[in-house]
PDB file of C-alpha atoms in Angstrom:
ATOM      1  CA  MET A1084      94.734  99.473 121.710  1.00 54.00           C
ATOM      2  CA  GLN A1085      97.866 101.109 120.108  1.00 65.00           C
ATOM      3  CA  GLU A1086      98.752 103.887 120.549  1.00 76.00           C
ATOM      4  CA  PHE A1087     100.323 106.520 118.107  1.00 76.00           C
ATOM      5  CA  THR A1088     101.987 109.563 117.157  1.00 78.00           C
ATOM      6  CA  GLY A1089      99.847 110.990 113.590  1.00 77.00           C
ATOM      7  CA  GLN A1090     103.566 110.986 111.582  1.00 82.00           C
ATOM      8  CA  GLU A1091     102.548 106.792 111.207  1.00 88.00           C
ATOM      9  CA  LEU A1092     102.192 107.199 107.624  1.00 90.00           C
ATOM     10  CA  SER A1093     102.944 109.980 104.976  1.00 91.00           C
ATOM     11  CA  SER A1094      99.587 112.323 104.029  1.00 90.00           C
ATOM     12  CA  LYS A1095      98.722 111.149 101.254  1.00 93.00           C
ATOM     13  CA  LYS A1096      98.376 106.897 101.808  1.00 95.00           C
ATOM     14  CA  ALA A1097      97.182 108.867 105.499  1.00 94.00           C
ATOM     15  CA  ASP A1098      93.946 109.608 102.956  1.00 95.00           C
ATOM     16  CA  TYR A1099      94.356 106.908 101.516  1.00 96.00           C
ATOM     17  CA  LEU A1100      93.686 104.766 104.564  1.00 96.00           C
ATOM     18  CA  LYS A1101      90.782 107.264 105.906  1.00 96.00           C
ATOM     19  CA  TYR A1102      88.731 106.809 102.427  1.00 97.00           C
ATOM     20  CA  ILE A1103      88.991 103.398 102.988  1.00 97.00           C
ATOM     21  CA  TYR A1104      87.758 103.161 106.627  1.00 96.00           C
ATOM     22  CA  MET A1105      85.381 106.169 105.346  1.00 94.00           C
ATOM     23  CA  ARG A1106      83.963 103.603 102.641  1.00 94.00           C
ATOM     24  CA  GLY A1107      83.877 100.259 104.562  1.00 88.00           C
ATOM     25  CA  ASP A1108      84.688  96.517 104.124  1.00 84.00           C
ATOM     26  CA  LEU A1109      86.593  95.506 100.630  1.00 93.00           C
ATOM     27  CA  VAL A1110      87.537  99.041  98.610  1.00 96.00           C
ATOM     28  CA  LYS A1111      89.612  98.638  95.069  1.00 95.00           C
ATOM     29  CA  THR A1112      92.383  99.466  93.419  1.00 93.00           C
ATOM     30  CA  THR A1113      90.266 100.988  91.403  1.00 94.00           C
ATOM     31  CA  GLU A1114      88.265 102.808  93.275  1.00 95.00           C
ATOM     32  CA  ILE A1115      91.159 105.020  95.958  1.00 96.00           C
ATOM     33  CA  ALA A1116      92.937 105.806  92.069  1.00 96.00           C
ATOM     34  CA  ALA A1117      89.563 107.929  90.330  1.00 97.00           C
ATOM     35  CA  ARG A1118      89.097 109.184  94.551  1.00 96.00           C
ATOM     36  CA  PHE A1119      92.554 110.257  94.524  1.00 96.00           C
ATOM     37  CA  ASP A1120      93.629 111.314  90.465  1.00 96.00           C
ATOM     38  CA  VAL A1121      96.224 108.332  89.846  1.00 96.00           C
ATOM     39  CA  ALA A1122      97.763 105.970  87.958  1.00 96.00           C
ATOM     40  CA  PRO A1123      96.280 102.356  89.826  1.00 92.00           C
ATOM     41  CA  SER A1124      99.797 101.205  89.950  1.00 92.00           C
ATOM     42  CA  THR A1125     100.689 103.794  91.726  1.00 94.00           C
ATOM     43  CA  VAL A1126      98.101 103.295  94.465  1.00 94.00           C
ATOM     44  CA  THR A1127      98.928  99.874  94.161  1.00 92.00           C
ATOM     45  CA  LYS A1128     102.719 100.601  95.101  1.00 93.00           C
ATOM     46  CA  ALA A1129     101.377 102.949  97.856  1.00 95.00           C
ATOM     47  CA  LEU A1130      98.387 100.168  99.386  1.00 94.00           C
ATOM     48  CA  ARG A1131     101.503  97.534 100.299  1.00 93.00           C
ATOM     49  CA  GLU A1132     103.355 100.295 102.075  1.00 94.00           C
ATOM     50  CA  ILE A1133     100.627 100.749 104.624  1.00 96.00           C
ATOM     51  CA  ALA A1134      99.952  97.134 103.837  1.00 96.00           C
ATOM     52  CA  ASN A1135     103.575  96.474 105.178  1.00 95.00           C
ATOM     53  CA  ALA A1136     102.473  98.909 108.176  1.00 94.00           C
ATOM     54  CA  GLY A1137     100.156  96.137 109.357  1.00 95.00           C
ATOM     55  CA  TYR A1138      97.243  99.063 108.746  1.00 96.00           C
ATOM     56  CA  ILE A1139      95.395  96.208 105.881  1.00 97.00           C
ATOM     57  CA  GLU A1140      95.340  93.407 103.611  1.00 96.00           C
ATOM     58  CA  HIS A1141      95.725  93.938 100.085  1.00 88.00           C
ATOM     59  CA  THR A1142      95.170  91.355  98.181  1.00 87.00           C
ATOM     60  CA  PRO A1143      95.538  92.240  94.566  1.00 79.00           C
ATOM     61  CA  TYR A1144      92.910  92.651  92.151  1.00 83.00           C
ATOM     62  CA  HIS A1145      90.611  92.046  94.490  1.00 87.00           C
ATOM     63  CA  GLY A1146      90.679  95.183  96.865  1.00 90.00           C
ATOM     64  CA  VAL A1147      92.053  95.696 100.262  1.00 96.00           C
ATOM     65  CA  ARG A1148      90.873  96.232 103.773  1.00 96.00           C
ATOM     66  CA  LEU A1149      90.973  97.244 107.413  1.00 97.00           C
ATOM     67  CA  THR A1150      93.061  95.470 109.544  1.00 96.00           C
ATOM     68  CA  PRO A1151      92.145  96.247 113.835  1.00 95.00           C
ATOM     69  CA  PRO A1152      94.916  98.121 114.305  1.00 94.00           C
ATOM     70  CA  GLY A1153      94.158  99.868 110.826  1.00 96.00           C
ATOM     71  CA  VAL A1154      90.720 100.729 111.765  1.00 95.00           C
ATOM     72  CA  GLU A1155      91.752 102.394 114.857  1.00 93.00           C
ATOM     73  CA  TYR A1156      94.249 104.224 113.146  1.00 93.00           C
ATOM     74  CA  ALA A1157      91.719 105.552 110.574  1.00 95.00           C
ATOM     75  CA  ARG A1158      90.093 106.490 113.509  1.00 93.00           C
ATOM     76  CA  PHE A1159      92.090 108.799 114.683  1.00 93.00           C
ATOM     77  CA  LEU A1160      93.052 110.202 111.310  1.00 94.00           C
ATOM     78  CA  VAL A1161      89.794 111.079 110.388  1.00 95.00           C
ATOM     79  CA  ARG A1162      89.385 112.375 113.991  1.00 95.00           C
ATOM     80  CA  ARG A1163      92.364 114.804 113.433  1.00 95.00           C
ATOM     81  CA  HIS A1164      90.534 115.783 110.619  1.00 96.00           C
ATOM     82  CA  ARG A1165      87.292 116.371 111.934  1.00 96.00           C
ATOM     83  CA  ILE A1166      89.345 118.674 114.807  1.00 97.00           C
ATOM     84  CA  VAL A1167      91.322 120.374 112.870  1.00 97.00           C
ATOM     85  CA  ALA A1168      88.334 121.567 110.517  1.00 97.00           C
ATOM     86  CA  LEU A1169      86.132 122.206 113.311  1.00 97.00           C
ATOM     87  CA  VAL A1170      88.826 124.529 115.154  1.00 96.00           C
ATOM     88  CA  LEU A1171      89.670 126.236 111.470  1.00 96.00           C
ATOM     89  CA  SER A1172      85.958 126.679 111.125  1.00 95.00           C
ATOM     90  CA  HIS A1173      85.663 129.109 114.004  1.00 94.00           C
ATOM     91  CA  TYR A1174      87.766 131.568 111.577  1.00 95.00           C
ATOM     92  CA  ARG A1175      84.936 132.140 108.979  1.00 94.00           C
ATOM     93  CA  LEU A1176      85.836 129.181 106.371  1.00 95.00           C
ATOM     94  CA  THR A1177      83.470 127.973 105.130  1.00 95.00           C
ATOM     95  CA  PRO A1178      82.738 123.860 106.377  1.00 95.00           C
ATOM     96  CA  GLU A1179      84.375 123.757 102.251  1.00 95.00           C
ATOM     97  CA  GLU A1180      86.861 126.021 102.649  1.00 96.00           C
ATOM     98  CA  ALA A1181      88.005 124.619 106.296  1.00 96.00           C
ATOM     99  CA  CYS A1182      87.967 120.986 105.236  1.00 94.00           C
ATOM    100  CA  SER A1183      89.990 121.544 102.555  1.00 94.00           C
ATOM    101  CA  GLU A1184      92.372 123.701 104.545  1.00 96.00           C
ATOM    102  CA  ALA A1185      92.655 120.943 107.184  1.00 96.00           C
ATOM    103  CA  GLU A1186      93.955 117.999 104.932  1.00 92.00           C
ATOM    104  CA  LYS A1187      97.309 120.393 104.057  1.00 94.00           C
ATOM    105  CA  ILE A1188      98.115 120.617 107.851  1.00 94.00           C
ATOM    106  CA  GLU A1189      96.948 117.748 109.865  1.00 94.00           C
ATOM    107  CA  GLN A1190      99.741 115.692 109.211  1.00 92.00           C
ATOM    108  CA  SER A1191     101.419 118.311 112.166  1.00 91.00           C
ATOM    109  CA  PHE A1192      98.697 117.943 114.944  1.00 93.00           C
ATOM    110  CA  SER A1193      99.887 115.300 116.595  1.00 89.00           C
ATOM    111  CA  LYS A1194      97.415 112.803 118.572  1.00 88.00           C
ATOM    112  CA  ASP A1195      98.046 114.417 122.128  1.00 90.00           C
ATOM    113  CA  LEU A1196      98.022 117.797 120.001  1.00 93.00           C
ATOM    114  CA  VAL A1197      94.432 116.836 118.770  1.00 93.00           C
ATOM    115  CA  ASP A1198      93.068 115.405 121.742  1.00 92.00           C
ATOM    116  CA  ARG A1199      93.874 118.555 124.029  1.00 94.00           C
ATOM    117  CA  ILE A1200      92.495 120.580 121.693  1.00 95.00           C
ATOM    118  CA  CYS A1201      89.298 118.391 121.564  1.00 94.00           C
ATOM    119  CA  ARG A1202      88.883 118.677 125.431  1.00 93.00           C
ATOM    120  CA  SER A1203      89.712 122.571 124.930  1.00 94.00           C
ATOM    121  CA  LEU A1204      86.588 122.151 123.151  1.00 94.00           C
ATOM    122  CA  GLY A1205      84.674 120.240 125.439  1.00 93.00           C
ATOM    123  CA  HIS A1206      84.867 117.265 123.074  1.00 93.00           C
ATOM    124  CA  PRO A1207      81.962 118.523 120.229  1.00 94.00           C
ATOM    125  CA  MET A1208      80.451 115.656 118.543  1.00 93.00           C
ATOM    126  CA  MET A1209      79.844 116.952 115.511  1.00 93.00           C
ATOM    127  CA  SER A1210      82.642 118.520 112.805  1.00 94.00           C
ATOM    128  CA  VAL A1211      82.189 120.814 110.122  1.00 93.00           C
ATOM    129  CA  CYS A1212      82.841 117.869 108.014  1.00 91.00           C
ATOM    130  CA  GLY A1213      80.732 114.551 110.015  1.00 92.00           C
ATOM    131  CA  GLU A1214      80.708 113.110 113.611  1.00 93.00           C
ATOM    132  CA  ILE A1215      83.509 112.889 115.404  1.00 93.00           C
ATOM    133  CA  GLU A1216      84.240 109.998 117.253  1.00 89.00           C
ATOM    134  CA  HIS A1217      86.186 110.117 121.002  1.00 83.00           C
ATOM    135  CA  ASP A1218      88.134 107.626 122.152  1.00 70.00           C
ATOM    136  CA  ARG A1219      88.800 107.141 125.624  1.00 63.00           C
ATOM    137  CA  GLY A1220      92.183 108.266 125.908  1.00 61.00           C
ATOM    138  CA  CYS A1221      90.759 111.963 125.961  1.00 65.00           C
ATOM    139  CA  CYS A1222      87.668 111.653 127.000  1.00 58.00           C
ATOM    140  CA  SER A1223      87.013 110.590 129.969  1.00 48.00           C
ATOM    141  CA  SER A1224      83.963 111.808 130.961  1.00 44.00           C
ATOM    142  CA  GLY A1225      81.651 113.645 127.565  1.00 45.00           C
ATOM    143  CA  GLY A1226      81.483 112.254 123.527  1.00 45.00           C
ATOM    144  CA  ARG A1227      80.776 109.035 122.820  1.00 45.00           C
ATOM    145  CA  LEU A1228      83.883 106.548 123.770  1.00 42.00           C
ATOM    146  CA  VAL A1229      84.931 104.205 120.638  1.00 41.00           C
TER     147      VAL A1229
END
């Protein structure tokens, strides 16, 4: 398993990677552009850079799919988002507010910090945003290991 710091991609590129992961299999550039309300050319440029980093396979005019390292990194990004949103929800934010605020700050949370927060919360299985998947680095006990 590759070790991630959480700083490998800009927040926008990380958002694209999370979206591709959540959509599964092949995702078209136009779908990503519509979801994030940006021009397809903007998405294409970002996807090229994400592909150069080894996280996706990009076939122009067909779409993108995650590589094995891309799946691992996207799982981490989704897990980080959900743990940060869960923490924020403890401060009486609605699920929507917690998710929105997590989007703004999650990039600053390293993998080590996310793992520590996860352990301190007892390896929660659910966040306000959905199921939390756990990796072996964080969860030697408790939680669903992936």
